[in-house]
Coordinates of C-alpha atoms and ligand atoms in Angstrom, one line a residue:
M1 CA 14.0 0.0 -24.3
A2 CA 11.7 2.9 -23.9
R3 CA 11.4 4.3 -20.2
K4 CA 8.6 2.6 -18.2
K5 CA 5.8 5.3 -17.3
I6 CA 4.8 5.6 -14.0
G7 CA 1.6 7.4 -13.3
L8 CA 1.1 9.2 -9.9
I9 CA -2.7 9.6 -9.1
G10 CA -2.6 12.3 -6.2
A11 CA 0.4 14.9 -5.8
G12 CA 0.1 15.3 -2.2
N13 CA 2.2 14.1 0.5
I14 CA 2.6 10.5 -0.6
G15 CA 2.3 11.3 -4.4
G16 CA 5.6 13.5 -3.8
E17 CA 7.5 11.1 -2.0
L18 CA 6.4 8.3 -4.6
A19 CA 7.6 10.4 -7.5
N20 CA 11.2 11.2 -5.5
L21 CA 11.9 7.6 -4.8
A22 CA 10.6 6.4 -8.5
V23 CA 13.1 8.6 -10.0
A24 CA 15.7 8.0 -7.6
K25 CA 15.4 4.3 -8.1
Q26 CA 15.3 5.1 -11.9
L27 CA 12.0 3.0 -12.3
G28 CA 10.8 5.1 -15.1
D29 CA 9.5 8.3 -16.0
V30 CA 6.6 9.8 -14.0
V31 CA 3.4 11.7 -14.2
L32 CA 2.4 13.5 -11.2
F33 CA -1.5 13.8 -11.7
D34 CA -4.0 15.7 -9.4
I35 CA -7.2 17.3 -10.0
P36 CA -7.4 20.7 -12.2
S37 CA -7.3 22.9 -8.9
K38 CA -4.4 21.3 -8.1
E39 CA -2.7 21.3 -11.4
A40 CA -0.4 24.2 -10.8
F41 CA 0.7 22.5 -7.6
A42 CA 1.5 19.3 -9.2
K43 CA 3.3 21.0 -12.0
G44 CA 5.4 23.0 -9.6
K45 CA 6.2 19.9 -7.6
A46 CA 7.0 17.9 -10.8
L47 CA 9.4 20.6 -11.8
D48 CA 10.9 20.9 -8.3
L49 CA 11.7 17.2 -8.5
E50 CA 12.9 17.4 -11.9
Q51 CA 15.5 19.9 -10.8
A52 CA 16.7 17.7 -8.2
T53 CA 17.3 15.0 -10.8
A54 CA 19.8 17.4 -12.2
V55 CA 22.0 17.5 -9.0
N56 CA 21.5 13.4 -8.5
G57 CA 22.1 12.8 -12.4
A58 CA 19.0 10.7 -12.4
D59 CA 17.6 10.5 -16.3
A60 CA 14.1 10.5 -15.7
S61 CA 11.1 13.3 -16.5
V62 CA 8.7 14.3 -13.9
V63 CA 5.5 15.8 -15.4
G64 CA 2.8 17.6 -13.5
S65 CA -0.9 17.1 -14.9
S66 CA -4.5 17.1 -14.7
N67 CA -5.2 15.6 -18.0
W68 CA -5.9 12.1 -17.9
A69 CA -4.4 11.7 -21.6
D70 CA -1.2 12.2 -20.1
L71 CA -1.5 9.0 -18.3
A72 CA -2.2 6.7 -21.7
G73 CA 0.2 3.8 -21.7
A74 CA 1.1 3.9 -18.1
D75 CA 3.0 0.8 -17.1
V76 CA 2.1 1.4 -13.6
L77 CA -0.1 3.5 -11.6
I78 CA -0.1 4.3 -7.9
I79 CA -3.1 5.6 -6.3
T80 CA -3.1 7.9 -3.5
A81 CA -6.1 10.4 -4.4
G82 CA -8.3 11.2 -1.6
I83 CA -8.0 12.4 1.9
P84 CA -5.5 11.5 4.6
R85 CA -7.0 10.9 8.2
K86 CA -7.0 13.7 10.5
P87 CA -6.1 12.9 14.8
G88 CA -8.9 11.1 16.2
Q89 CA -10.0 9.7 12.8
S90 CA -9.8 5.8 12.0
R91 CA -9.3 5.1 8.7
D92 CA -12.9 3.5 7.9
D93 CA -13.9 7.2 8.7
L94 CA -12.6 8.4 5.3
V95 CA -15.3 6.0 3.4
G96 CA -17.7 8.4 2.6
I97 CA -15.2 11.0 1.4
N98 CA -12.9 8.9 -0.5
L99 CA -15.5 6.5 -2.0
P100 CA -16.4 8.9 -5.0
I101 CA -12.6 10.0 -5.6
I102 CA -11.8 6.1 -6.1
R103 CA -14.9 5.6 -8.2
D104 CA -13.8 8.8 -10.2
V105 CA -10.4 7.7 -10.7
A106 CA -10.9 3.9 -11.5
G107 CA -13.5 5.3 -14.3
K108 CA -10.8 7.4 -15.9
A109 CA -7.9 5.2 -15.2
K110 CA -10.4 2.1 -17.1
Q111 CA -10.5 4.7 -19.8
H112 CA -6.9 5.8 -20.6
C113 CA -4.5 3.2 -18.9
P114 CA -6.7 -0.2 -18.8
D115 CA -3.2 -2.1 -18.9
A116 CA -1.5 -0.9 -16.2
F117 CA -0.5 -2.6 -12.8
V118 CA -2.3 -0.9 -10.3
I119 CA -1.2 -0.5 -6.7
V120 CA -3.9 1.6 -4.5
I121 CA -2.9 3.3 -1.4
S122 CA -5.9 5.5 -0.6
N123 CA -7.5 4.5 2.5
P124 CA -9.9 2.4 3.7
L125 CA -7.3 0.5 1.8
D126 CA -9.1 -2.9 1.5
A127 CA -12.5 -1.2 0.9
M128 CA -11.0 1.3 -1.8
V129 CA -8.9 -1.1 -3.6
Y130 CA -12.0 -3.6 -3.6
E131 CA -14.1 -0.8 -5.2
Y132 CA -11.1 -0.2 -7.8
K133 CA -11.3 -3.5 -9.2
R134 CA -15.0 -3.8 -9.3
V135 CA -15.0 -0.7 -11.5
V136 CA -12.2 -1.5 -13.9
G137 CA -13.2 -5.1 -14.2
A138 CA -9.3 -6.1 -14.3
P139 CA -7.9 -9.5 -13.2
R140 CA -6.9 -9.7 -9.5
S141 CA -3.3 -9.6 -10.8
K142 CA -3.3 -6.1 -12.0
V143 CA -4.7 -4.8 -9.1
V144 CA -3.4 -4.8 -5.5
G145 CA -3.5 -2.5 -2.4
M146 CA -0.6 -1.4 -0.4
A147 CA -0.7 -2.1 3.2
G148 CA 1.2 -5.2 4.5
V149 CA 4.5 -4.2 3.4
L150 CA 4.1 -0.7 5.5
D151 CA 2.7 -2.6 8.4
S152 CA 5.7 -5.1 8.4
S153 CA 8.1 -2.1 8.2
R154 CA 6.3 -0.8 11.6
F155 CA 6.6 -4.1 13.1
T156 CA 10.4 -4.6 11.9
L157 CA 11.4 -1.1 12.9
F158 CA 10.1 -1.4 16.3
L159 CA 11.6 -5.0 17.0
A160 CA 15.0 -4.2 15.6
R161 CA 15.0 -1.0 18.1
E162 CA 13.7 -3.1 21.1
L163 CA 16.5 -6.1 20.4
G164 CA 19.1 -3.2 19.4
L165 CA 19.9 -5.3 16.4
S166 CA 20.2 -4.3 12.6
I167 CA 17.0 -3.8 10.9
K168 CA 18.6 -5.6 8.0
D169 CA 18.2 -8.7 10.0
V170 CA 14.6 -8.7 11.5
R171 CA 12.0 -10.0 9.0
T172 CA 8.1 -9.7 9.9
M173 CA 5.1 -10.4 8.3
V174 CA 1.7 -8.6 9.2
L175 CA -1.5 -10.1 7.4
G176 CA -5.1 -9.1 7.3
G177 CA -6.8 -5.7 7.0
H178 CA -5.0 -2.4 7.0
G179 CA -7.0 -1.3 10.5
D180 CA -6.2 -1.9 14.0
D181 CA -7.1 -5.7 14.2
M182 CA -4.3 -6.4 11.4
V183 CA -2.7 -9.7 12.2
P184 CA 1.1 -9.6 13.0
L185 CA 2.4 -13.5 12.7
L186 CA 5.0 -14.0 15.2
T187 CA 5.6 -17.5 14.1
Y188 CA 7.2 -16.3 11.2
C189 CA 9.0 -13.1 12.5
T190 CA 12.6 -13.9 12.6
V191 CA 16.0 -12.4 13.1
D192 CA 18.1 -14.0 10.5
G193 CA 16.2 -17.2 11.0
V194 CA 15.9 -17.3 14.8
P195 CA 12.3 -17.2 15.9
I196 CA 11.6 -14.0 17.4
T197 CA 9.6 -15.8 20.2
Q198 CA 13.3 -16.8 21.4
L199 CA 14.8 -13.4 21.3
C200 CA 12.1 -11.0 22.5
P201 CA 9.9 -11.4 26.1
K202 CA 6.6 -12.2 25.6
D203 CA 5.6 -8.7 27.4
K204 CA 7.8 -6.7 25.0
L205 CA 6.6 -8.6 22.2
D206 CA 2.8 -7.8 23.2
A207 CA 3.6 -4.2 23.3
I208 CA 5.5 -4.1 20.0
V209 CA 2.3 -5.9 18.3
A210 CA 0.1 -3.3 19.8
R211 CA 2.2 -0.3 18.6
T212 CA 2.2 -1.8 15.3
R213 CA -1.3 -1.9 14.9
T214 CA -1.8 1.7 16.0
G215 CA 1.4 2.8 13.8
G216 CA -0.3 5.0 11.2
G217 CA -2.7 6.4 14.3
E218 CA 0.5 7.3 16.3
I219 CA 1.8 9.4 13.3
V220 CA -1.5 11.1 12.6
K221 CA -1.5 12.2 16.2
L222 CA 2.0 13.5 15.9
M223 CA 2.0 15.2 12.4
G224 CA -1.9 16.1 12.4
T225 CA -1.9 14.2 8.8
S226 CA -1.0 10.6 7.8
A227 CA 2.3 9.3 7.1
Y228 CA 3.8 9.5 3.6
Y229 CA 7.7 8.2 3.5
A230 CA 7.3 4.7 4.9
P231 CA 4.0 4.3 2.8
A232 CA 5.8 5.5 -0.2
A233 CA 8.6 3.3 0.4
A234 CA 6.6 0.5 0.6
A235 CA 4.6 1.0 -2.7
I236 CA 7.8 1.6 -4.4
A237 CA 9.2 -1.7 -3.7
M238 CA 6.0 -3.2 -5.0
A239 CA 6.2 -1.5 -8.2
G240 CA 9.8 -2.1 -8.4
A241 CA 9.1 -6.0 -8.0
Y242 CA 6.5 -5.7 -10.8
L243 CA 8.7 -3.7 -13.2
H244 CA 12.0 -5.9 -12.5
D245 CA 10.1 -9.1 -12.4
E246 CA 11.8 -9.6 -8.9
K247 CA 9.4 -12.4 -7.8
R248 CA 9.3 -11.0 -4.4
M249 CA 6.9 -12.6 -1.8
L250 CA 5.2 -9.2 -0.1
P251 CA 2.6 -8.9 2.0
C252 CA -0.1 -7.2 -0.2
A253 CA -4.0 -6.4 -0.2
V254 CA -4.9 -9.1 -2.7
Y255 CA -8.4 -10.0 -4.2
L256 CA -9.0 -13.4 -2.6
E257 CA -10.7 -16.3 -4.5
G258 CA -11.0 -18.7 -1.6
E259 CA -7.3 -18.6 0.0
Y260 CA -7.6 -18.5 3.7
G261 CA -11.0 -19.1 3.5
Y262 CA -12.2 -15.9 2.2
R263 CA -13.4 -15.2 -1.2
D264 CA -14.6 -11.6 -2.7
L265 CA -12.5 -9.8 -0.5
Y266 CA -9.4 -7.8 -0.5
M267 CA -7.1 -8.6 2.7
G268 CA -3.3 -8.6 3.3
V269 CA -1.7 -12.1 2.7
P270 CA 1.8 -13.0 1.3
A271 CA 1.7 -12.5 -2.6
V272 CA 4.3 -13.2 -5.4
I273 CA 4.9 -9.9 -7.3
G274 CA 6.5 -10.3 -10.5
A275 CA 6.0 -9.2 -14.1
G276 CA 2.7 -11.1 -14.5
G277 CA 1.8 -8.7 -11.3
V278 CA 0.1 -10.7 -8.6
E279 CA 1.4 -14.0 -9.8
E280 CA 0.5 -16.2 -6.7
V281 CA -1.0 -15.9 -3.2
V282 CA 1.0 -17.9 -0.8
E283 CA -1.1 -19.8 1.7
V284 CA 1.1 -20.1 5.1
E285 CA 0.0 -22.2 7.8
L286 CA -1.5 -20.2 10.6
T287 CA -2.2 -21.4 14.2
D288 CA -5.7 -21.3 15.5
A289 CA -5.2 -18.0 17.4
E290 CA -3.6 -16.6 14.1
Q291 CA -7.0 -17.7 12.3
E292 CA -9.2 -16.3 14.9
M293 CA -7.4 -12.9 14.6
L294 CA -7.7 -13.0 10.8
A295 CA -11.2 -13.8 11.1
K296 CA -11.9 -10.6 13.2
S297 CA -9.7 -8.5 10.7
A298 CA -12.0 -9.8 7.7
A299 CA -15.1 -9.0 9.2
S300 CA -13.8 -5.4 10.2
V301 CA -12.9 -5.2 6.3
Q302 CA -16.1 -6.8 5.2
K303 CA -18.4 -4.2 7.4
V304 CA -16.4 -1.2 5.4
V305 CA -17.1 -3.3 2.0
D306 CA -20.7 -3.5 2.9
I307 CA -20.9 0.2 3.4
V308 CA -19.3 0.5 -0.2
K309 CA -21.7 -2.1 -1.9
A310 CA -24.7 -0.3 -0.4
S311 CA -23.4 3.3 -1.5
Ligands
APR401 N1 -8.2 12.8 -8.6 C1 -6.7 12.8 -8.7 N2 -6.4 13.3 -7.2 C2 -7.0 13.8 -6.3 C3 -8.8 13.2 -6.6 C4 -8.9 12.8 -7.8 N3 -10.2 12.5 -8.0 N4 -9.3 13.8 -5.4 C5 -8.2 14.1 -4.5 N5 -7.1 13.9 -5.3 C6 -5.8 14.6 -4.5 C7 -5.7 15.9 -3.6 O1 -5.9 16.7 -4.4 C8 -4.4 15.7 -3.1 O2 -3.5 16.4 -3.4 O3 -5.1 13.5 -3.7 C9 -4.1 14.2 -3.1 C10 -3.9 13.3 -1.9 O4 -2.5 14.2 -1.1 P1 -2.6 14.5 0.5 O5 -4.1 15.2 0.9 O6 -1.6 15.0 0.8 O7 -2.9 12.7 1.0 P2 -2.0 11.7 1.2 O8 -1.1 12.0 2.5 O9 -0.9 11.5 -0.2 O10 -2.6 10.7 1.5 C11 -3.6 10.0 0.3 O11 -3.7 8.1 1.0 O12 -2.6 6.7 2.7 C12 -3.8 7.3 2.2 O13 -5.0 7.8 4.3 C13 -4.3 8.3 3.0 O14 -6.4 8.3 1.5 C14 -5.1 8.9 2.0 C15 -4.2 8.9 1.0

């Protein structure tokens, strides 16, 4: 069987780590794409990564390019094209600058690799993935946004550290938009099946929820740019679920068609990812308080989508 082809649109910080992980996990051959003025940079990064495969013994090619023709036949596209946050900026502040970029990328992708499973990472995530789907006109099974896996990873880490327990046994779920009013679902957070509320005092939990919500901003403040290792790991988990037909239930930004009471909106919900792409949206029971938080988060996403629609 031919190796799968992974197109990474944006060869910056996340793009580079995506390429590194895609090769390390042997997901397929990688095309690291960027704009023409960054083509040499993309080629250099690709060469560096390929040289690492010689040490690690991974059979995969990594090619840098600014030519969309090189993306033809891609099985998976992961989109990080755009500008990351700087300290003091919210994700929503990026809408004006990243909207034309996502439109450009979606138009080209529609032309050159219409059958790919697409994972959007560019921010503001829920609005960018909405616009991407609108431009390409693909079914929702083929266009998904990466946010919930990342947000949940932050929640999981903070809980595991607080409890002094292995990260392997802590399971968390964060839904809603990829913004500061995302919705960590305490009802479904467990340590090996034990509800987190039995193990962690409320004041500690509240502080961890608050830290999770601003987890991206905490890193921007420290580094002067946004996170890239964990976002890349999250998107690679989603790509792997698709390529290996894993049927994983992962919190992803999915185009809602009435689920949870929302429609014509991308927002984080539990979704089953397998060979069919987004194969199912799983509707879990929410408490009244969680429903209220989700409504607040949906309203924030809608506000940015309205800006996109008006532009
Ligand atoms: N086509 C392809 N690549 C593009 C385009 C375009 N039209 N426009 C910009 N890019 C490239 C940039 O040249 C840059 O190399 O996208 C890359 C983005 O890389 P970084 O600046 O390092 O940003 P990164 O940290 O990878 O984040 C990218 O993901 O999480 C989000 O908020 C983050 O929106 C940001 C995106």
